[in-house]
Amino acid sequence: MDIRYSANQKDFKRYTTEEVRNEFLIENLYVANEVVAVYSHVDRMVTLGCMPTTETVSIDKGIDVWANFGTNFFLERREVGMFNIGGAGKVTVDGIVYELGYKDCLYITRGAKEVTFTSDDANNPAKFYMVSAPAHCSYETKLIKIEDAAKKPLGSMETSNKRVINQFIHPDVLKTCQLSMGMTVLEPGSVWNTMPCHTHERRMEIYTYFEIPENNVVFHMMGEGNETRHIVMQNEQAVISPSWSIHAGAGTSNYTFIWAMGGENQAFDDMDAIATTDLK
């Protein structure tokens, strides 16, 4: 497992392009029949990717759970949310099978002992994108289909950010300990996300960008509002955003991204807005 330690905003100002990418960018999440995991010391969030092809893959494959978490199994003191951004697949949680189509979401509560992944078609494998947060209580494991997500249209074509926010793992949809996740879909002709931008001191965030057309990229903005930097991101990559950093982006085409948050609270209006004209 790749372990990323916390970075502070003062040191971040002096980072080179390579250092920014090494600290915050997550690449190559989907390897056949493997689990790729990145542990961030920012709120102890774990980002994972699994692409089963010809095997049934366990969530802890290749992870030394005791050495990394001090627990007997991965979700003993954690919760996890996941989206399928590939072909149809199945997730089995303690013997119960959940079928996930494209853009479907599954929340698994703390205490699930056995979690495995399979694809319906090895030639069109599922791609399970996951974020896990520490949890001190248990709720209900739940499958949320894309059509059942709470949909919030926002933005306009005039400001190049017409989009639909799909709330899945969200206080208005289901109870969790601290994890929140959703999916934002930009319409053709729109490229900006999360503008006007903001920070939230009590929560960190992780984005993954996908449905980026071939030969296109997303410029993900981060850093303090008066000291911004960017990371050029390609399809199916993820990025860690500490609480002190803005998290916004603009693509060379429209795209879709999944956001995940964890931290002290789940109040979505608990943020510090930054006027676009104040950015530097």
CSV table of C-alpha atoms in Angstrom, one decimal, residues 24-172:
chain,number,residue,atom,x,y,z
A,24,PHE,CA,-1.5,14.4,-4.2
A,25,LEU,CA,-2.0,12.6,-7.5
A,26,ILE,CA,-3.1,9.0,-7.5
A,27,GLU,CA,-2.5,7.1,-10.8
A,28,ASN,CA,-2.9,3.6,-12.1
A,29,LEU,CA,-5.8,2.6,-9.9
A,30,TYR,CA,-7.0,-0.3,-12.1
A,31,VAL,CA,-4.8,-3.3,-12.5
A,32,ALA,CA,-6.2,-6.6,-13.5
A,33,ASN,CA,-7.1,-8.9,-10.5
A,34,GLU,CA,-5.4,-6.6,-8.0
A,35,VAL,CA,-6.4,-4.0,-5.4
A,36,VAL,CA,-4.5,-0.7,-5.6
A,37,ALA,CA,-4.6,1.2,-2.3
A,38,VAL,CA,-3.3,4.6,-1.2
A,39,TYR,CA,-3.4,5.5,2.5
A,40,SER,CA,-3.5,9.3,3.2
A,41,HIS,CA,-2.7,10.6,6.6
A,42,VAL,CA,-5.1,13.5,5.8
A,43,ASP,CA,-8.0,12.3,7.9
A,44,ARG,CA,-6.7,8.7,7.4
A,45,MET,CA,-8.6,8.2,4.2
A,46,VAL,CA,-7.8,5.3,1.9
A,47,THR,CA,-8.4,5.4,-1.9
A,48,LEU,CA,-8.7,2.1,-3.6
A,49,GLY,CA,-9.2,0.7,-7.1
A,50,CYS,CA,-10.1,-2.9,-8.1
A,51,MET,CA,-10.5,-4.3,-11.6
A,52,PRO,CA,-11.4,-8.0,-11.4
A,53,THR,CA,-11.1,-9.8,-14.7
A,54,THR,CA,-10.7,-13.6,-14.4
A,55,GLU,CA,-10.6,-13.8,-10.6
A,56,THR,CA,-12.7,-13.1,-7.5
A,57,VAL,CA,-10.7,-10.4,-5.7
A,58,SER,CA,-10.9,-9.6,-2.0
A,59,ILE,CA,-10.9,-6.0,-0.8
A,60,ASP,CA,-7.7,-6.6,1.2
A,61,LYS,CA,-5.7,-8.4,-1.5
A,62,GLY,CA,-2.1,-7.3,-1.2
A,63,ILE,CA,-2.8,-5.3,2.0
A,64,ASP,CA,-1.2,-6.2,5.3
A,65,VAL,CA,-4.3,-5.3,7.4
A,66,TRP,CA,-2.7,-5.7,10.8
A,67,ALA,CA,0.5,-3.8,9.8
A,68,ASN,CA,-1.4,-0.9,8.2
A,69,PHE,CA,-4.5,-0.6,10.3
A,70,GLY,CA,-3.9,-2.7,13.5
A,71,THR,CA,-7.1,-4.6,12.9
A,72,ASN,CA,-8.1,-8.2,12.0
A,73,PHE,CA,-9.9,-7.3,8.8
A,74,PHE,CA,-10.1,-4.2,6.6
A,75,LEU,CA,-13.5,-2.9,7.7
A,76,GLU,CA,-13.3,-3.7,11.4
A,77,ARG,CA,-13.0,0.0,12.2
A,78,ARG,CA,-13.7,1.5,8.8
A,79,GLU,CA,-16.6,2.2,6.3
A,80,VAL,CA,-16.2,2.3,2.6
A,81,GLY,CA,-18.1,3.7,-0.4
A,82,MET,CA,-17.6,2.6,-4.0
A,83,PHE,CA,-18.7,3.3,-7.5
A,84,ASN,CA,-18.5,1.0,-10.5
A,85,ILE,CA,-17.1,3.0,-13.4
A,86,GLY,CA,-16.6,0.0,-15.7
A,87,GLY,CA,-18.6,-2.9,-17.0
A,88,ALA,CA,-21.2,-4.7,-14.9
A,89,GLY,CA,-19.9,-6.5,-11.8
A,90,LYS,CA,-20.8,-7.9,-8.4
A,91,VAL,CA,-19.7,-7.1,-4.8
A,92,THR,CA,-20.3,-9.8,-2.2
A,93,VAL,CA,-20.5,-8.6,1.4
A,94,ASP,CA,-20.5,-11.3,4.0
A,95,GLY,CA,-22.4,-13.6,1.6
A,96,ILE,CA,-24.8,-11.0,0.3
A,97,VAL,CA,-24.4,-10.3,-3.5
A,98,TYR,CA,-24.9,-6.7,-4.8
A,99,GLU,CA,-25.0,-6.1,-8.6
A,100,LEU,CA,-23.5,-2.8,-9.7
A,101,GLY,CA,-24.0,-1.5,-13.2
A,102,TYR,CA,-22.2,1.6,-14.6
A,103,LYS,CA,-22.2,4.5,-12.1
A,104,ASP,CA,-24.0,2.5,-9.4
A,105,CYS,CA,-22.8,3.0,-5.8
A,106,LEU,CA,-22.5,0.7,-2.8
A,107,TYR,CA,-22.0,1.8,0.8
A,108,ILE,CA,-20.6,-0.8,3.2
A,109,THR,CA,-20.8,-0.1,6.9
A,110,ARG,CA,-18.2,-0.8,9.6
A,111,GLY,CA,-17.9,-4.4,10.6
A,112,ALA,CA,-18.2,-6.2,7.2
A,113,LYS,CA,-15.7,-9.0,7.3
A,114,GLU,CA,-15.6,-10.4,3.8
A,115,VAL,CA,-15.9,-8.2,0.7
A,116,THR,CA,-15.1,-9.6,-2.8
A,117,PHE,CA,-15.3,-8.3,-6.3
A,118,THR,CA,-16.1,-10.0,-9.6
A,119,SER,CA,-16.8,-8.9,-13.2
A,120,ASP,CA,-19.7,-10.2,-15.3
A,121,ASP,CA,-17.5,-10.1,-18.4
A,122,ALA,CA,-13.7,-10.4,-18.3
A,123,ASN,CA,-13.4,-8.5,-21.6
A,124,ASN,CA,-15.4,-5.6,-20.2
A,125,PRO,CA,-14.4,-5.7,-16.5
A,126,ALA,CA,-15.9,-3.7,-13.7
A,127,LYS,CA,-13.8,-0.9,-12.2
A,128,PHE,CA,-14.6,-0.4,-8.6
A,129,TYR,CA,-13.4,3.0,-7.3
A,130,MET,CA,-13.5,3.2,-3.5
A,131,VAL,CA,-12.8,5.6,-0.6
A,132,SER,CA,-12.7,4.4,3.0
A,133,ALA,CA,-12.8,6.4,6.2
A,134,PRO,CA,-12.4,5.5,9.8
A,135,ALA,CA,-15.7,4.8,11.5
A,136,HIS,CA,-16.7,4.5,15.2
A,137,CYS,CA,-20.3,3.3,14.6
A,138,SER,CA,-22.2,1.0,12.2
A,139,TYR,CA,-25.3,1.7,10.1
A,140,GLU,CA,-26.6,-0.2,7.1
A,141,THR,CA,-24.9,-1.5,4.0
A,142,LYS,CA,-26.9,-0.2,1.0
A,143,LEU,CA,-26.8,-0.3,-2.8
A,144,ILE,CA,-27.8,3.0,-4.5
A,145,LYS,CA,-28.5,2.8,-8.2
A,146,ILE,CA,-27.6,5.8,-10.4
A,147,GLU,CA,-31.3,6.4,-11.0
A,148,ASP,CA,-32.0,6.5,-7.2
A,149,ALA,CA,-29.4,9.2,-6.4
A,150,ALA,CA,-30.6,12.6,-5.3
A,151,LYS,CA,-30.1,14.8,-8.3
A,152,LYS,CA,-29.3,18.5,-8.0
A,153,PRO,CA,-28.9,20.5,-11.2
A,154,LEU,CA,-26.6,23.5,-10.9
A,155,GLY,CA,-24.8,26.1,-13.0
A,156,SER,CA,-25.4,27.4,-16.5
A,157,MET,CA,-24.0,27.2,-20.0
A,158,GLU,CA,-23.1,31.0,-19.8
A,159,THR,CA,-20.6,30.2,-17.0
A,160,SER,CA,-19.5,26.9,-18.6
A,161,ASN,CA,-20.5,24.9,-15.5
A,162,LYS,CA,-23.9,23.4,-16.2
A,163,ARG,CA,-23.9,20.1,-14.3
A,164,VAL,CA,-25.9,17.7,-12.2
A,165,ILE,CA,-24.7,16.7,-8.8
A,166,ASN,CA,-25.8,13.1,-7.9
A,167,GLN,CA,-25.9,12.6,-4.1
A,168,PHE,CA,-25.3,9.0,-3.1
A,169,ILE,CA,-23.6,8.6,0.2
A,170,HIS,CA,-25.0,11.8,1.6
A,171,PRO,CA,-26.9,12.8,4.8
A,172,ASP,CA,-30.1,13.4,2.8
